[in-house]
């Protein structure tokens, strides 16, 4: 059967060429398998990073003891009780009494310590410590009344002595501070003719987020200065009102 013999080799030859994928498709398959392993590895790495971040976010706070002079000492967590750690977590971000006292004194020094040669610089510094609403209000009032011009022309200086600074009330967002200040007004050139008075300052500090401009997170929300009078119902010593004198 010659015809059958001639057909069979052709059929076998065709089957041999069509029996498997071309070389380029085989290469794509091999590369696809490699990419699948890479994607699987990346997925596992992503899951590991998420779990690690969740674990770190639940990590208890570090504990550092700071003494009155500002020296700091790290305390291992295992030596600190759970109650202390929980209190630290609640107070995280809240300014300390020392920070409140420092900000209050610094602001009042700029605000009330008038010196004819530096009044503009001091006033700018005081404005920078206020919240925008208060700064805008007082800046407009001082401009309308020409307060800075009058102070520059007075050729006088004012020395301040902080006799008392007390934190009256504290909330998570607002602090109420009172200060008693003895002022001495004198001639800028000679220091003669000194005149003393005592004023009381009431400062409300807003607790905001800490940043490079406001490391303590405190900004002045309101301020009033008047001749000092013992406030009605003033708390006696040991009554719980926090004194933040140096």
PDB file of C-alpha atoms in Angstrom:
ATOM      1  CA  UNK A   1       0.000   0.000   0.000  1.00  0.00           C
ATOM      2  CA  UNK A   2       2.182   2.846  -1.234  1.00  0.00           C
ATOM      3  CA  UNK A   3      -0.432   5.531  -0.614  1.00  0.00           C
ATOM      4  CA  UNK A   4      -0.699   4.653   3.073  1.00  0.00           C
ATOM      5  CA  UNK A   5       3.044   4.687   3.512  1.00  0.00           C
ATOM      6  CA  UNK A   6       3.276   8.138   1.966  1.00  0.00           C
ATOM      7  CA  UNK A   7       0.563   9.620   4.246  1.00  0.00           C
ATOM      8  CA  UNK A   8       1.714   8.277   7.572  1.00  0.00           C
ATOM      9  CA  UNK A   9       5.066  10.096   7.753  1.00  0.00           C
ATOM     10  CA  UNK A  10       3.387  13.412   6.994  1.00  0.00           C
ATOM     11  CA  UNK A  11       0.861  12.875   9.753  1.00  0.00           C
ATOM     12  CA  UNK A  12       3.646  11.970  12.211  1.00  0.00           C
ATOM     13  CA  UNK A  13       5.672  14.979  11.121  1.00  0.00           C
ATOM     14  CA  UNK A  14       2.737  17.332  11.671  1.00  0.00           C
ATOM     15  CA  UNK A  15       2.031  15.874  15.064  1.00  0.00           C
ATOM     16  CA  UNK A  16       5.621  16.303  16.072  1.00  0.00           C
ATOM     17  CA  UNK A  17       5.580  20.043  15.300  1.00  0.00           C
ATOM     18  CA  UNK A  18       2.169  20.756  16.912  1.00  0.00           C
ATOM     19  CA  UNK A  19       2.546  18.546  19.972  1.00  0.00           C
ATOM     20  CA  UNK A  20       4.120  21.231  22.298  1.00  0.00           C
ATOM     21  CA  UNK A  21       4.215  25.075  22.662  1.00  0.00           C
ATOM     22  CA  UNK A  22       6.795  27.112  20.799  1.00  0.00           C
ATOM     23  CA  UNK A  23      10.007  28.023  22.671  1.00  0.00           C
ATOM     24  CA  UNK A  24       8.965  31.656  23.318  1.00  0.00           C
ATOM     25  CA  UNK A  25       5.782  30.548  25.137  1.00  0.00           C
ATOM     26  CA  UNK A  26       7.774  28.123  27.254  1.00  0.00           C
ATOM     27  CA  UNK A  27      10.093  30.989  28.241  1.00  0.00           C
ATOM     28  CA  UNK A  28       7.095  33.134  29.241  1.00  0.00           C
ATOM     29  CA  UNK A  29       5.795  30.305  31.399  1.00  0.00           C
ATOM     30  CA  UNK A  30       9.119  29.925  33.176  1.00  0.00           C
ATOM     31  CA  UNK A  31       9.314  33.690  33.814  1.00  0.00           C
ATOM     32  CA  UNK A  32       5.726  33.736  35.043  1.00  0.00           C
ATOM     33  CA  UNK A  33       6.481  31.049  37.620  1.00  0.00           C
ATOM     34  CA  UNK A  34       9.454  33.106  38.884  1.00  0.00           C
ATOM     35  CA  UNK A  35       7.320  36.247  39.185  1.00  0.00           C
ATOM     36  CA  UNK A  36       4.690  34.346  41.137  1.00  0.00           C
ATOM     37  CA  UNK A  37       7.288  33.393  43.754  1.00  0.00           C
ATOM     38  CA  UNK A  38       8.467  37.029  43.965  1.00  0.00           C
ATOM     39  CA  UNK A  39       4.916  38.297  44.469  1.00  0.00           C
ATOM     40  CA  UNK A  40       4.316  35.646  47.113  1.00  0.00           C
ATOM     41  CA  UNK A  41       7.471  36.733  48.953  1.00  0.00           C
ATOM     42  CA  UNK A  42       6.491  40.415  48.763  1.00  0.00           C
ATOM     43  CA  UNK A  43       3.032  39.613  50.105  1.00  0.00           C
ATOM     44  CA  UNK A  44       4.533  37.758  53.044  1.00  0.00           C
ATOM     45  CA  UNK A  45       6.944  40.631  53.744  1.00  0.00           C
ATOM     46  CA  UNK A  46       4.070  43.141  53.704  1.00  0.00           C
ATOM     47  CA  UNK A  47       2.076  41.063  56.193  1.00  0.00           C
ATOM     48  CA  UNK A  48       5.146  40.829  58.446  1.00  0.00           C
ATOM     49  CA  UNK A  49       5.613  44.632  58.376  1.00  0.00           C
ATOM     50  CA  UNK A  50       1.959  45.229  59.255  1.00  0.00           C
ATOM     51  CA  UNK A  51       2.138  42.842  62.198  1.00  0.00           C
ATOM     52  CA  UNK A  52       5.396  44.439  63.388  1.00  0.00           C
ATOM     53  CA  UNK A  53       3.855  47.934  63.276  1.00  0.00           C
ATOM     54  CA  UNK A  54       0.808  46.765  65.206  1.00  0.00           C
ATOM     55  CA  UNK A  55       3.085  45.241  67.850  1.00  0.00           C
ATOM     56  CA  UNK A  56       5.204  48.404  68.137  1.00  0.00           C
ATOM     57  CA  UNK A  57       2.146  50.635  68.407  1.00  0.00           C
ATOM     58  CA  UNK A  58       1.059  48.661  71.487  1.00  0.00           C
ATOM     59  CA  UNK A  59       4.493  48.887  73.077  1.00  0.00           C
ATOM     60  CA  UNK A  60       4.430  50.542  76.518  1.00  0.00           C
ATOM     61  CA  UNK A  61       5.935  54.048  76.770  1.00  0.00           C
ATOM     62  CA  UNK A  62       9.543  54.656  77.674  1.00  0.00           C
ATOM     63  CA  UNK A  63      10.007  56.043  81.186  1.00  0.00           C
ATOM     64  CA  UNK A  64      12.517  58.787  81.887  1.00  0.00           C
ATOM     65  CA  UNK A  65      12.859  60.494  85.273  1.00  0.00           C
ATOM     66  CA  UNK A  66      13.682  64.200  85.068  1.00  0.00           C
ATOM     67  CA  UNK A  67      14.951  65.964  88.179  1.00  0.00           C
ATOM     68  CA  UNK A  68      14.535  69.613  89.083  1.00  0.00           C
ATOM     69  CA  UNK A  69      17.738  70.618  87.335  1.00  0.00           C
ATOM     70  CA  UNK A  70      16.669  68.985  84.072  1.00  0.00           C
ATOM     71  CA  UNK A  71      18.814  65.866  84.403  1.00  0.00           C
ATOM     72  CA  UNK A  72      17.231  62.720  82.968  1.00  0.00           C
ATOM     73  CA  UNK A  73      17.552  59.043  83.855  1.00  0.00           C
ATOM     74  CA  UNK A  74      16.059  56.155  81.877  1.00  0.00           C
ATOM     75  CA  UNK A  75      14.092  53.609  83.920  1.00  0.00           C
ATOM     76  CA  UNK A  76      13.548  50.057  82.574  1.00  0.00           C
ATOM     77  CA  UNK A  77       9.873  49.248  82.060  1.00  0.00           C
ATOM     78  CA  UNK A  78      10.048  46.146  84.219  1.00  0.00           C
ATOM     79  CA  UNK A  79      10.856  48.366  87.218  1.00  0.00           C
ATOM     80  CA  UNK A  80       7.826  50.618  86.676  1.00  0.00           C
ATOM     81  CA  UNK A  81       4.386  49.645  87.938  1.00  0.00           C
ATOM     82  CA  UNK A  82       1.399  49.291  85.629  1.00  0.00           C
ATOM     83  CA  UNK A  83      -0.422  52.201  87.281  1.00  0.00           C
ATOM     84  CA  UNK A  84       2.512  54.512  86.544  1.00  0.00           C
ATOM     85  CA  UNK A  85       2.692  53.388  82.913  1.00  0.00           C
ATOM     86  CA  UNK A  86      -1.039  53.976  82.435  1.00  0.00           C
ATOM     87  CA  UNK A  87      -0.763  57.436  83.992  1.00  0.00           C
ATOM     88  CA  UNK A  88       2.129  58.274  81.674  1.00  0.00           C
ATOM     89  CA  UNK A  89       0.123  57.106  78.676  1.00  0.00           C
ATOM     90  CA  UNK A  90      -2.811  59.323  79.704  1.00  0.00           C
ATOM     91  CA  UNK A  91      -0.521  62.314  80.243  1.00  0.00           C
ATOM     92  CA  UNK A  92       1.371  61.791  76.994  1.00  0.00           C
ATOM     93  CA  UNK A  93       1.661  65.122  75.193  1.00  0.00           C
ATOM     94  CA  UNK A  94       0.516  67.154  78.223  1.00  0.00           C
ATOM     95  CA  UNK A  95       2.869  69.951  79.343  1.00  0.00           C
ATOM     96  CA  UNK A  96       4.534  69.605  82.715  1.00  0.00           C
ATOM     97  CA  UNK A  97       4.166  72.199  85.479  1.00  0.00           C
ATOM     98  CA  UNK A  98       7.738  73.285  84.788  1.00  0.00           C
ATOM     99  CA  UNK A  99       6.885  73.927  81.132  1.00  0.00           C
ATOM    100  CA  UNK A 100       3.776  75.878  82.126  1.00  0.00           C
ATOM    101  CA  UNK A 101       5.810  78.060  84.489  1.00  0.00           C
ATOM    102  CA  UNK A 102       8.535  78.645  81.918  1.00  0.00           C
ATOM    103  CA  UNK A 103       6.128  79.625  79.122  1.00  0.00           C
ATOM    104  CA  UNK A 104       4.149  81.900  81.459  1.00  0.00           C
ATOM    105  CA  UNK A 105       7.246  83.762  82.669  1.00  0.00           C
ATOM    106  CA  UNK A 106       8.703  84.072  79.190  1.00  0.00           C
ATOM    107  CA  UNK A 107       5.481  85.457  77.756  1.00  0.00           C
ATOM    108  CA  UNK A 108       4.887  87.940  80.598  1.00  0.00           C
ATOM    109  CA  UNK A 109       8.491  89.131  80.376  1.00  0.00           C
ATOM    110  CA  UNK A 110       7.924  90.053  76.715  1.00  0.00           C
ATOM    111  CA  UNK A 111       4.422  91.375  77.353  1.00  0.00           C
ATOM    112  CA  UNK A 112       4.939  93.432  80.521  1.00  0.00           C
ATOM    113  CA  UNK A 113       8.713  94.005  80.728  1.00  0.00           C
ATOM    114  CA  UNK A 114       8.761  97.232  78.729  1.00  0.00           C
ATOM    115  CA  UNK A 115      12.066  98.639  77.520  1.00  0.00           C
ATOM    116  CA  UNK A 116      12.006 101.594  75.121  1.00  0.00           C
ATOM    117  CA  UNK A 117      14.922 100.317  73.060  1.00  0.00           C
ATOM    118  CA  UNK A 118      13.583  96.786  72.579  1.00  0.00           C
ATOM    119  CA  UNK A 119       9.822  97.208  72.824  1.00  0.00           C
ATOM    120  CA  UNK A 120       9.204  96.272  69.179  1.00  0.00           C
ATOM    121  CA  UNK A 121      11.254  93.063  69.457  1.00  0.00           C
ATOM    122  CA  UNK A 122       9.592  92.107  72.744  1.00  0.00           C
ATOM    123  CA  UNK A 123       6.135  92.816  71.371  1.00  0.00           C
ATOM    124  CA  UNK A 124       6.801  90.678  68.286  1.00  0.00           C
ATOM    125  CA  UNK A 125       7.981  87.828  70.528  1.00  0.00           C
ATOM    126  CA  UNK A 126       4.844  88.143  72.686  1.00  0.00           C
ATOM    127  CA  UNK A 127       2.606  88.070  69.602  1.00  0.00           C
ATOM    128  CA  UNK A 128       4.349  84.921  68.337  1.00  0.00           C
ATOM    129  CA  UNK A 129       3.378  83.097  71.554  1.00  0.00           C
ATOM    130  CA  UNK A 130      -0.342  83.945  71.222  1.00  0.00           C
ATOM    131  CA  UNK A 131      -2.934  82.100  69.225  1.00  0.00           C
ATOM    132  CA  UNK A 132      -3.856  83.880  65.951  1.00  0.00           C
ATOM    133  CA  UNK A 133      -7.162  85.328  67.214  1.00  0.00           C
ATOM    134  CA  UNK A 134      -5.632  86.977  70.296  1.00  0.00           C
ATOM    135  CA  UNK A 135      -2.566  88.168  68.379  1.00  0.00           C
ATOM    136  CA  UNK A 136      -4.744  89.814  65.728  1.00  0.00           C
ATOM    137  CA  UNK A 137      -6.966  91.470  68.338  1.00  0.00           C
ATOM    138  CA  UNK A 138      -4.154  92.934  70.470  1.00  0.00           C
ATOM    139  CA  UNK A 139      -2.073  93.948  67.457  1.00  0.00           C
ATOM    140  CA  UNK A 140      -5.004  95.961  66.129  1.00  0.00           C
ATOM    141  CA  UNK A 141      -5.697  97.567  69.530  1.00  0.00           C
ATOM    142  CA  UNK A 142      -2.048  98.527  70.090  1.00  0.00           C
ATOM    143  CA  UNK A 143      -1.844  99.985  66.591  1.00  0.00           C
ATOM    144  CA  UNK A 144      -5.002 102.085  67.017  1.00  0.00           C
ATOM    145  CA  UNK A 145      -3.846 103.425  70.404  1.00  0.00           C
ATOM    146  CA  UNK A 146      -0.230 103.897  69.221  1.00  0.00           C
ATOM    147  CA  UNK A 147       0.997 102.063  72.310  1.00  0.00           C
ATOM    148  CA  UNK A 148       4.386 101.065  70.923  1.00  0.00           C
ATOM    149  CA  UNK A 149       5.165 104.607  69.769  1.00  0.00           C
ATOM    150  CA  UNK A 150       4.355 105.951  73.232  1.00  0.00           C
ATOM    151  CA  UNK A 151       6.542 103.351  74.932  1.00  0.00           C
ATOM    152  CA  UNK A 152       9.484 104.068  72.626  1.00  0.00           C
ATOM    153  CA  UNK A 153       9.192 107.795  73.357  1.00  0.00           C
ATOM    154  CA  UNK A 154       9.054 107.282  77.140  1.00  0.00           C
ATOM    155  CA  UNK A 155      12.787 106.422  77.424  1.00  0.00           C
ATOM    156  CA  UNK A 156      12.022 104.067  80.278  1.00  0.00           C
ATOM    157  CA  UNK A 157      12.570 100.476  81.266  1.00  0.00           C
ATOM    158  CA  UNK A 158      10.644  98.028  83.412  1.00  0.00           C
ATOM    159  CA  UNK A 159      12.269  95.329  85.529  1.00  0.00           C
ATOM    160  CA  UNK A 160      10.121  92.405  86.593  1.00  0.00           C
ATOM    161  CA  UNK A 161      10.302  90.142  89.628  1.00  0.00           C
ATOM    162  CA  UNK A 162       7.936  87.165  89.636  1.00  0.00           C
ATOM    163  CA  UNK A 163       6.787  86.813  93.219  1.00  0.00           C
ATOM    164  CA  UNK A 164       4.302  84.052  92.568  1.00  0.00           C
ATOM    165  CA  UNK A 165       3.148  81.852  89.671  1.00  0.00           C
ATOM    166  CA  UNK A 166       0.314  79.386  90.260  1.00  0.00           C
ATOM    167  CA  UNK A 167      -1.460  76.884  88.061  1.00  0.00           C
ATOM    168  CA  UNK A 168      -5.074  77.364  89.127  1.00  0.00           C
ATOM    169  CA  UNK A 169      -6.841  74.893  86.884  1.00  0.00           C
ATOM    170  CA  UNK A 170      -5.851  72.318  84.300  1.00  0.00           C
ATOM    171  CA  UNK A 171      -7.873  70.539  81.640  1.00  0.00           C
ATOM    172  CA  UNK A 172      -6.735  68.543  78.625  1.00  0.00           C
ATOM    173  CA  UNK A 173      -7.056  71.611  76.379  1.00  0.00           C
ATOM    174  CA  UNK A 174      -6.746  74.703  78.591  1.00  0.00           C
ATOM    175  CA  UNK A 175      -4.631  75.871  81.543  1.00  0.00           C
ATOM    176  CA  UNK A 176      -5.452  78.748  83.913  1.00  0.00           C
ATOM    177  CA  UNK A 177      -2.388  80.438  85.420  1.00  0.00           C
ATOM    178  CA  UNK A 178      -2.071  83.419  87.772  1.00  0.00           C
ATOM    179  CA  UNK A 179       1.097  85.384  88.444  1.00  0.00           C
ATOM    180  CA  UNK A 180       1.983  88.145  90.887  1.00  0.00           C
ATOM    181  CA  UNK A 181       4.671  90.451  89.497  1.00  0.00           C
ATOM    182  CA  UNK A 182       6.570  93.316  91.112  1.00  0.00           C
ATOM    183  CA  UNK A 183       7.462  95.924  88.494  1.00  0.00           C
ATOM    184  CA  UNK A 184      10.068  98.651  88.811  1.00  0.00           C
ATOM    185  CA  UNK A 185       9.803 101.490  86.286  1.00  0.00           C
ATOM    186  CA  UNK A 186      12.845 103.710  85.906  1.00  0.00           C
ATOM    187  CA  UNK A 187      14.716 105.961  83.495  1.00  0.00           C
ATOM    188  CA  UNK A 188      16.349 104.084  80.647  1.00  0.00           C
ATOM    189  CA  UNK A 189      19.490 106.246  80.733  1.00  0.00           C
ATOM    190  CA  UNK A 190      20.113 106.818  84.440  1.00  0.00           C
ATOM    191  CA  UNK A 191      17.920 104.270  86.202  1.00  0.00           C
ATOM    192  CA  UNK A 192      16.722 107.105  88.419  1.00  0.00           C
ATOM    193  CA  UNK A 193      13.262 107.891  89.790  1.00  0.00           C
ATOM    194  CA  UNK A 194      12.242 104.235  90.237  1.00  0.00           C
ATOM    195  CA  UNK A 195       8.556 103.597  90.745  1.00  0.00           C
ATOM    196  CA  UNK A 196       7.314 100.223  91.964  1.00  0.00           C
ATOM    197  CA  UNK A 197       3.956  98.564  91.694  1.00  0.00           C
ATOM    198  CA  UNK A 198       2.565  95.044  91.957  1.00  0.00           C
ATOM    199  CA  UNK A 199       0.311  93.636  89.254  1.00  0.00           C
ATOM    200  CA  UNK A 200      -1.583  90.424  88.865  1.00  0.00           C
ATOM    201  CA  UNK A 201      -1.585  88.630  85.535  1.00  0.00           C
ATOM    202  CA  UNK A 202      -4.146  86.047  84.506  1.00  0.00           C
ATOM    203  CA  UNK A 203      -3.038  83.857  81.602  1.00  0.00           C
ATOM    204  CA  UNK A 204      -4.995  81.170  79.812  1.00  0.00           C
ATOM    205  CA  UNK A 205      -2.812  78.746  77.866  1.00  0.00           C
ATOM    206  CA  UNK A 206      -4.218  76.509  75.144  1.00  0.00           C
ATOM    207  CA  UNK A 207      -2.753  72.997  74.993  1.00  0.00           C
ATOM    208  CA  UNK A 208      -1.995  72.243  71.344  1.00  0.00           C
ATOM    209  CA  UNK A 209       0.252  69.787  69.564  1.00  0.00           C
ATOM    210  CA  UNK A 210       3.985  70.006  70.148  1.00  0.00           C
ATOM    211  CA  UNK A 211       6.077  71.136  67.192  1.00  0.00           C
ATOM    212  CA  UNK A 212       9.377  72.856  66.464  1.00  0.00           C
ATOM    213  CA  UNK A 213       7.889  76.344  66.928  1.00  0.00           C
ATOM    214  CA  UNK A 214       6.008  75.417  70.109  1.00  0.00           C
ATOM    215  CA  UNK A 215       7.967  72.581  71.791  1.00  0.00           C
ATOM    216  CA  UNK A 216       5.766  72.742  74.891  1.00  0.00           C
ATOM    217  CA  UNK A 217       2.567  72.716  72.836  1.00  0.00           C
ATOM    218  CA  UNK A 218       1.334  75.849  74.667  1.00  0.00           C
ATOM    219  CA  UNK A 219      -0.064  79.041  73.161  1.00  0.00           C
ATOM    220  CA  UNK A 220      -1.536  82.036  74.979  1.00  0.00           C
ATOM    221  CA  UNK A 221      -5.318  82.101  74.530  1.00  0.00           C
ATOM    222  CA  UNK A 222      -6.066  85.122  76.749  1.00  0.00           C
ATOM    223  CA  UNK A 223      -4.184  87.573  78.982  1.00  0.00           C
ATOM    224  CA  UNK A 224      -5.125  90.286  81.462  1.00  0.00           C
ATOM    225  CA  UNK A 225      -2.888  92.430  83.668  1.00  0.00           C
ATOM    226  CA  UNK A 226      -4.202  94.676  86.454  1.00  0.00           C
ATOM    227  CA  UNK A 227      -3.139  96.074  89.850  1.00  0.00           C
ATOM    228  CA  UNK A 228      -2.780  93.106  92.141  1.00  0.00           C
ATOM    229  CA  UNK A 229      -5.603  92.178  94.464  1.00  0.00           C
ATOM    230  CA  UNK A 230      -5.858  88.942  96.382  1.00  0.00           C
ATOM    231  CA  UNK A 231      -8.491  87.013  94.399  1.00  0.00           C
ATOM    232  CA  UNK A 232     -11.674  86.196  96.326  1.00  0.00           C
ATOM    233  CA  UNK A 233     -11.605  82.726  97.767  1.00  0.00           C
ATOM    234  CA  UNK A 234      -7.844  82.474  97.239  1.00  0.00           C
ATOM    235  CA  UNK A 235      -6.601  79.005  98.046  1.00  0.00           C
ATOM    236  CA  UNK A 236      -4.540  78.768 101.244  1.00  0.00           C
ATOM    237  CA  UNK A 237      -1.203  76.945 101.227  1.00  0.00           C
ATOM    238  CA  UNK A 238      -1.587  73.197 100.883  1.00  0.00           C
ATOM    239  CA  UNK A 239      -5.033  73.456  99.274  1.00  0.00           C
ATOM    240  CA  UNK A 240      -4.055  71.694  96.062  1.00  0.00           C
ATOM    241  CA  UNK A 241      -3.379  74.746  93.881  1.00  0.00           C
ATOM    242  CA  UNK A 242      -0.129  74.018  92.103  1.00  0.00           C
ATOM    243  CA  UNK A 243       2.617  76.526  92.753  1.00  0.00           C
ATOM    244  CA  UNK A 244       5.110  76.535  89.901  1.00  0.00           C
ATOM    245  CA  UNK A 245       7.697  78.908  91.242  1.00  0.00           C
ATOM    246  CA  UNK A 246      11.333  78.030  90.460  1.00  0.00           C
TER     247      UNK A 246
END
